């Protein structure tokens, strides 16, 4: 079974600085998708970024980018120019590309932005 | 506006009572999902549905039931068999089973 590990329960960053959230996963599959979701205090899960394992290029969405290391099974999220609105729980998630409907989530990292 | 709505925002259940959580989407998505979130944990899949009139159990389906009579709607019933129902419940949908899942705002269920 696939597992997703987020080893940083909490992180903090100064406003306008850069922070990196870590995620590792375990799978025997060769093709899959990885996601970062943000859960602000409203508790709605919001998609931040998606990475397809067969693509070597790291995904980028404005101030959010990932460092995808397939051999190391690592998928970190970098947030540049941190803003107060970035404060939230961040969840890393995995989904197989082979007909598996399930998203497997990590336990999350709580990100605090210091003004 | 297209999106996913869940109601109610808060729900209280008495012992031995069944309660139903609503999930509606107007995104024309084929697939819908129910997840449960407990404090300090990620989400766990309860049930999912790929098409109307079809649904499958997820990892923690015991004590829950669903129906999918319309494409737009996927209600979740928390039955009295679910002994620890207090949690945050999130509904999601996707264009297809292989597509990215988008989430509703959630329902907080509390036991009186």
mmCIF file of C-alpha atoms in Angstrom:
data_model
loop_
_atom_site.group_PDB
_atom_site.id
_atom_site.type_symbol
_atom_site.label_atom_id
_atom_site.label_comp_id
_atom_site.label_asym_id
_atom_site.label_seq_id
_atom_site.Cartn_x
_atom_site.Cartn_y
_atom_site.Cartn_z
ATOM 1 C CA UNK A 1 0.000 0.000 0.000
ATOM 2 C CA UNK A 2 1.090 3.522 -0.695
ATOM 3 C CA UNK A 3 1.998 5.810 2.183
ATOM 4 C CA UNK A 4 2.643 9.534 2.348
ATOM 5 C CA UNK A 5 4.784 11.088 5.082
ATOM 6 C CA UNK A 6 4.983 14.720 6.093
ATOM 7 C CA UNK A 7 7.631 14.927 8.791
ATOM 8 C CA UNK A 8 7.088 18.585 9.703
ATOM 9 C CA UNK A 9 3.921 19.007 11.791
ATOM 10 C CA UNK A 10 4.483 22.766 11.971
ATOM 11 C CA UNK A 11 6.502 25.349 10.087
ATOM 12 C CA UNK A 12 6.731 29.115 10.276
ATOM 13 C CA UNK A 13 8.109 31.708 7.918
ATOM 14 C CA UNK A 14 8.528 35.455 7.895
ATOM 15 C CA UNK A 15 6.238 37.300 5.512
ATOM 16 C CA UNK A 16 7.856 37.755 2.068
ATOM 17 C CA UNK A 17 10.377 34.985 2.733
ATOM 18 C CA UNK A 18 10.563 31.521 1.164
ATOM 19 C CA UNK A 19 9.616 28.269 2.867
ATOM 20 C CA UNK A 20 9.822 24.635 1.802
ATOM 21 C CA UNK A 21 7.467 21.922 3.032
ATOM 22 C CA UNK A 22 8.631 18.324 2.836
ATOM 23 C CA UNK A 23 6.804 15.241 1.656
ATOM 24 C CA UNK A 24 8.008 11.711 1.011
ATOM 25 C CA UNK A 25 5.992 8.791 -0.264
ATOM 26 C CA UNK A 26 6.351 5.087 -0.705
ATOM 27 C CA UNK A 27 5.092 3.231 -3.764
ATOM 28 C CA UNK A 28 6.098 0.389 -6.039
ATOM 29 C CA UNK A 29 4.279 1.907 -9.004
ATOM 30 C CA UNK A 30 5.991 3.720 -11.843
ATOM 31 C CA UNK A 31 3.220 6.098 -12.807
ATOM 32 C CA UNK A 32 1.228 8.219 -10.408
ATOM 33 C CA UNK A 33 0.153 11.737 -9.514
ATOM 34 C CA UNK A 34 1.196 13.899 -6.585
ATOM 35 C CA UNK A 35 -0.687 16.849 -5.183
ATOM 36 C CA UNK A 36 -0.388 19.599 -2.642
ATOM 37 C CA UNK A 37 -3.652 20.772 -1.105
ATOM 38 C CA UNK A 38 -4.078 23.769 1.188
ATOM 39 C CA UNK A 39 -6.639 23.793 4.018
ATOM 40 C CA UNK A 40 -7.123 27.293 5.459
ATOM 41 C CA UNK A 41 -9.095 27.940 8.664
ATOM 42 C CA UNK A 42 -12.325 27.661 6.662
ATOM 43 C CA UNK A 43 -11.307 23.966 6.286
ATOM 44 C CA UNK A 44 -12.065 23.745 2.583
ATOM 45 C CA UNK A 45 -9.385 21.780 0.730
ATOM 46 C CA UNK A 46 -7.933 23.830 -2.107
ATOM 47 C CA UNK A 47 -5.704 22.376 -4.798
ATOM 48 C CA UNK A 48 -2.346 24.148 -4.889
ATOM 49 C CA UNK A 49 -0.350 22.157 -7.409
ATOM 50 C CA UNK A 50 -0.286 18.818 -9.223
ATOM 51 C CA UNK A 51 2.652 16.807 -10.548
ATOM 52 C CA UNK A 52 2.554 13.872 -12.946
ATOM 53 C CA UNK A 53 5.263 11.340 -12.205
ATOM 54 C CA UNK A 54 6.161 10.723 -15.839
ATOM 55 C CA UNK A 55 6.944 14.408 -16.320
ATOM 56 C CA UNK A 56 10.465 15.310 -15.258
ATOM 57 C CA UNK A 57 9.768 19.026 -15.227
ATOM 58 C CA UNK A 58 8.755 20.368 -11.835
ATOM 59 C CA UNK A 59 5.276 21.904 -11.701
ATOM 60 C CA UNK A 60 4.909 25.613 -10.961
ATOM 61 C CA UNK A 61 1.879 27.747 -10.123
ATOM 62 C CA UNK A 62 2.771 31.384 -9.558
ATOM 63 C CA UNK A 63 4.565 31.567 -6.160
ATOM 64 C CA UNK A 64 4.235 27.810 -5.599
ATOM 65 C CA UNK A 65 6.656 25.294 -7.061
ATOM 66 C CA UNK A 66 7.641 21.728 -6.333
ATOM 67 C CA UNK A 67 10.901 19.829 -6.213
ATOM 68 C CA UNK A 68 10.000 16.358 -7.468
ATOM 69 C CA UNK A 69 12.713 13.749 -6.963
ATOM 70 C CA UNK A 70 11.281 10.500 -8.295
ATOM 71 C CA UNK A 71 14.203 8.267 -7.364
ATOM 72 C CA UNK A 72 14.207 9.604 -3.827
ATOM 73 C CA UNK A 73 10.382 9.549 -3.680
ATOM 74 C CA UNK A 74 10.379 13.122 -2.496
ATOM 75 C CA UNK A 75 7.907 15.876 -3.373
ATOM 76 C CA UNK A 76 8.546 19.161 -1.575
ATOM 77 C CA UNK A 77 6.562 22.375 -1.943
ATOM 78 C CA UNK A 78 8.307 25.734 -2.106
ATOM 79 C CA UNK A 79 6.338 28.887 -1.378
ATOM 80 C CA UNK A 80 8.079 32.074 -2.455
ATOM 81 C CA UNK A 81 7.284 35.582 -1.235
ATOM 82 C CA UNK A 82 5.091 34.181 1.566
ATOM 83 C CA UNK A 83 1.885 36.089 2.234
ATOM 84 C CA UNK A 84 -0.414 36.176 5.247
ATOM 85 C CA UNK A 85 -3.057 34.375 3.199
ATOM 86 C CA UNK A 86 -0.732 31.392 2.808
ATOM 87 C CA UNK A 87 -1.265 30.469 6.456
ATOM 88 C CA UNK A 88 -2.973 27.065 6.438
ATOM 89 C CA UNK A 89 -2.552 23.324 6.798
ATOM 90 C CA UNK A 90 -0.821 21.868 3.759
ATOM 91 C CA UNK A 91 -1.431 18.268 2.756
ATOM 92 C CA UNK A 92 0.596 16.192 0.341
ATOM 93 C CA UNK A 93 -1.386 13.504 -1.490
ATOM 94 C CA UNK A 94 -0.686 10.595 -3.817
ATOM 95 C CA UNK A 95 -2.847 8.897 -6.406
ATOM 96 C CA UNK A 96 -2.000 5.942 -8.607
ATOM 97 C CA UNK A 97 -2.360 6.357 -12.365
ATOM 98 C CA UNK A 98 -3.634 2.812 -12.734
ATOM 99 C CA UNK A 99 -7.362 3.073 -12.193
ATOM 100 C CA UNK A 100 -7.036 3.763 -8.492
ATOM 101 C CA UNK A 101 -9.490 6.383 -7.418
ATOM 102 C CA UNK A 102 -8.142 6.972 -3.949
ATOM 103 C CA UNK A 103 -6.123 9.938 -2.817
ATOM 104 C CA UNK A 104 -3.709 8.933 -0.042
ATOM 105 C CA UNK A 105 -2.956 11.886 2.208
ATOM 106 C CA UNK A 106 -0.146 12.750 4.572
ATOM 107 C CA UNK A 107 -0.905 14.079 8.049
ATOM 108 C CA UNK A 108 -0.297 17.690 7.074
ATOM 109 C CA UNK A 109 1.998 20.590 7.928
ATOM 110 C CA UNK A 110 0.634 23.666 9.665
ATOM 111 C CA UNK A 111 2.220 26.767 8.149
ATOM 112 C CA UNK A 112 2.283 30.011 10.128
ATOM 113 C CA UNK A 113 3.205 33.326 8.496
ATOM 114 C CA UNK A 114 4.930 35.824 10.772
ATOM 115 C CA UNK A 115 4.134 39.448 9.867
ATOM 116 C CA UNK B 1 -20.707 29.935 -10.289
ATOM 117 C CA UNK B 2 -19.681 26.324 -10.649
ATOM 118 C CA UNK B 3 -18.776 24.480 -7.525
ATOM 119 C CA UNK B 4 -19.460 21.930 -4.836
ATOM 120 C CA UNK B 5 -21.831 22.661 -1.989
ATOM 121 C CA UNK B 6 -22.223 20.740 1.245
ATOM 122 C CA UNK B 7 -24.934 21.140 3.821
ATOM 123 C CA UNK B 8 -25.350 21.626 6.623
ATOM 124 C CA UNK B 9 -22.150 23.261 7.799
ATOM 125 C CA UNK B 10 -22.668 21.789 11.289
ATOM 126 C CA UNK B 11 -24.726 18.725 12.182
ATOM 127 C CA UNK B 12 -25.547 17.220 15.528
ATOM 128 C CA UNK B 13 -26.415 13.571 15.968
ATOM 129 C CA UNK B 14 -28.089 11.908 18.894
ATOM 130 C CA UNK B 15 -27.238 8.383 19.961
ATOM 131 C CA UNK B 16 -28.872 5.792 17.720
ATOM 132 C CA UNK B 17 -29.840 8.322 15.076
ATOM 133 C CA UNK B 18 -29.096 8.232 11.361
ATOM 134 C CA UNK B 19 -28.112 11.535 9.785
ATOM 135 C CA UNK B 20 -27.603 12.497 6.144
ATOM 136 C CA UNK B 21 -24.996 14.889 4.790
ATOM 137 C CA UNK B 22 -25.707 16.573 1.486
ATOM 138 C CA UNK B 23 -23.248 17.068 -1.370
ATOM 139 C CA UNK B 24 -24.191 18.742 -4.631
ATOM 140 C CA UNK B 25 -22.040 19.774 -7.589
ATOM 141 C CA UNK B 26 -22.804 21.715 -10.749
ATOM 142 C CA UNK B 27 -19.459 21.084 -12.425
ATOM 143 C CA UNK B 28 -20.846 18.269 -14.583
ATOM 144 C CA UNK B 29 -18.346 15.922 -12.942
ATOM 145 C CA UNK B 30 -18.916 12.186 -13.286
ATOM 146 C CA UNK B 31 -17.039 11.052 -10.178
ATOM 147 C CA UNK B 32 -17.814 11.977 -6.568
ATOM 148 C CA UNK B 33 -16.190 11.066 -3.265
ATOM 149 C CA UNK B 34 -16.669 11.242 0.485
ATOM 150 C CA UNK B 35 -13.735 11.649 2.857
ATOM 151 C CA UNK B 36 -13.510 11.800 6.620
ATOM 152 C CA UNK B 37 -10.962 13.968 8.454
ATOM 153 C CA UNK B 38 -10.038 13.456 12.101
ATOM 154 C CA UNK B 39 -7.819 15.827 14.121
ATOM 155 C CA UNK B 40 -4.131 15.455 13.327
ATOM 156 C CA UNK B 41 -4.819 13.160 10.414
ATOM 157 C CA UNK B 42 -5.147 13.394 6.699
ATOM 158 C CA UNK B 43 -8.323 12.496 4.834
ATOM 159 C CA UNK B 44 -9.575 8.938 4.527
ATOM 160 C CA UNK B 45 -11.890 7.717 1.772
ATOM 161 C CA UNK B 46 -15.344 6.501 2.825
ATOM 162 C CA UNK B 47 -17.143 5.915 -0.499
ATOM 163 C CA UNK B 48 -16.799 6.954 -4.098
ATOM 164 C CA UNK B 49 -18.961 6.885 -7.213
ATOM 165 C CA UNK B 50 -17.766 6.875 -10.801
ATOM 166 C CA UNK B 51 -21.194 7.179 -12.442
ATOM 167 C CA UNK B 52 -24.863 7.459 -11.551
ATOM 168 C CA UNK B 53 -26.341 4.420 -9.795
ATOM 169 C CA UNK B 54 -22.911 3.012 -9.020
ATOM 170 C CA UNK B 55 -20.695 3.427 -5.965
ATOM 171 C CA UNK B 56 -17.829 1.611 -4.261
ATOM 172 C CA UNK B 57 -16.554 1.300 -0.707
ATOM 173 C CA UNK B 58 -13.420 3.117 0.322
ATOM 174 C CA UNK B 59 -11.132 2.363 3.252
ATOM 175 C CA UNK B 60 -13.570 3.148 6.076
ATOM 176 C CA UNK B 61 -17.076 2.433 4.732
ATOM 177 C CA UNK B 62 -18.413 0.610 7.803
ATOM 178 C CA UNK B 63 -21.278 2.518 9.414
ATOM 179 C CA UNK B 64 -21.882 4.686 6.354
ATOM 180 C CA UNK B 65 -24.141 4.431 3.306
ATOM 181 C CA UNK B 66 -24.482 6.458 0.097
ATOM 182 C CA UNK B 67 -26.665 6.784 -2.970
ATOM 183 C CA UNK B 68 -26.090 8.252 -6.410
ATOM 184 C CA UNK B 69 -29.443 8.723 -8.087
ATOM 185 C CA UNK B 70 -28.463 11.920 -9.869
ATOM 186 C CA UNK B 71 -25.178 13.011 -11.375
ATOM 187 C CA UNK B 72 -25.166 16.205 -9.316
ATOM 188 C CA UNK B 73 -25.857 14.651 -5.919
ATOM 189 C CA UNK B 74 -24.046 12.169 -3.657
ATOM 190 C CA UNK B 75 -25.549 12.157 -0.140
ATOM 191 C CA UNK B 76 -23.823 10.358 2.720
ATOM 192 C CA UNK B 77 -25.773 8.758 5.562
ATOM 193 C CA UNK B 78 -24.010 8.215 8.861
ATOM 194 C CA UNK B 79 -25.854 5.322 10.469
ATOM 195 C CA UNK B 80 -26.176 4.360 14.111
ATOM 196 C CA UNK B 81 -23.668 1.581 13.386
ATOM 197 C CA UNK B 82 -20.926 4.192 13.122
ATOM 198 C CA UNK B 83 -19.765 4.318 16.735
ATOM 199 C CA UNK B 84 -17.375 7.232 16.415
ATOM 200 C CA UNK B 85 -18.950 9.619 13.913
ATOM 201 C CA UNK B 86 -17.539 12.886 15.254
ATOM 202 C CA UNK B 87 -15.346 14.221 12.440
ATOM 203 C CA UNK B 88 -15.138 16.656 9.568
ATOM 204 C CA UNK B 89 -16.625 15.276 6.350
ATOM 205 C CA UNK B 90 -15.484 16.444 2.950
ATOM 206 C CA UNK B 91 -17.112 15.754 -0.388
ATOM 207 C CA UNK B 92 -15.122 15.941 -3.608
ATOM 208 C CA UNK B 93 -15.742 15.523 -7.316
ATOM 209 C CA UNK B 94 -13.703 15.056 -10.465
ATOM 210 C CA UNK B 95 -14.353 14.973 -14.181
ATOM 211 C CA UNK B 96 -13.416 11.321 -14.248
ATOM 212 C CA UNK B 97 -11.884 8.819 -11.910
ATOM 213 C CA UNK B 98 -8.405 9.733 -13.186
ATOM 214 C CA UNK B 99 -8.855 13.477 -12.947
ATOM 215 C CA UNK B 100 -7.998 15.937 -10.195
ATOM 216 C CA UNK B 101 -10.415 16.002 -7.276
ATOM 217 C CA UNK B 102 -11.945 19.272 -6.092
ATOM 218 C CA UNK B 103 -13.458 19.641 -2.644
ATOM 219 C CA UNK B 104 -16.532 21.161 -1.078
ATOM 220 C CA UNK B 105 -16.457 23.271 2.121
ATOM 221 C CA UNK B 106 -17.180 20.339 4.441
ATOM 222 C CA UNK B 107 -19.630 19.400 7.182
ATOM 223 C CA UNK B 108 -18.700 19.150 10.853
ATOM 224 C CA UNK B 109 -20.596 16.308 12.574
ATOM 225 C CA UNK B 110 -20.853 16.266 16.345
ATOM 226 C CA UNK B 111 -22.484 13.726 18.636
ATOM 227 C CA UNK B 112 -24.749 14.972 21.433
#
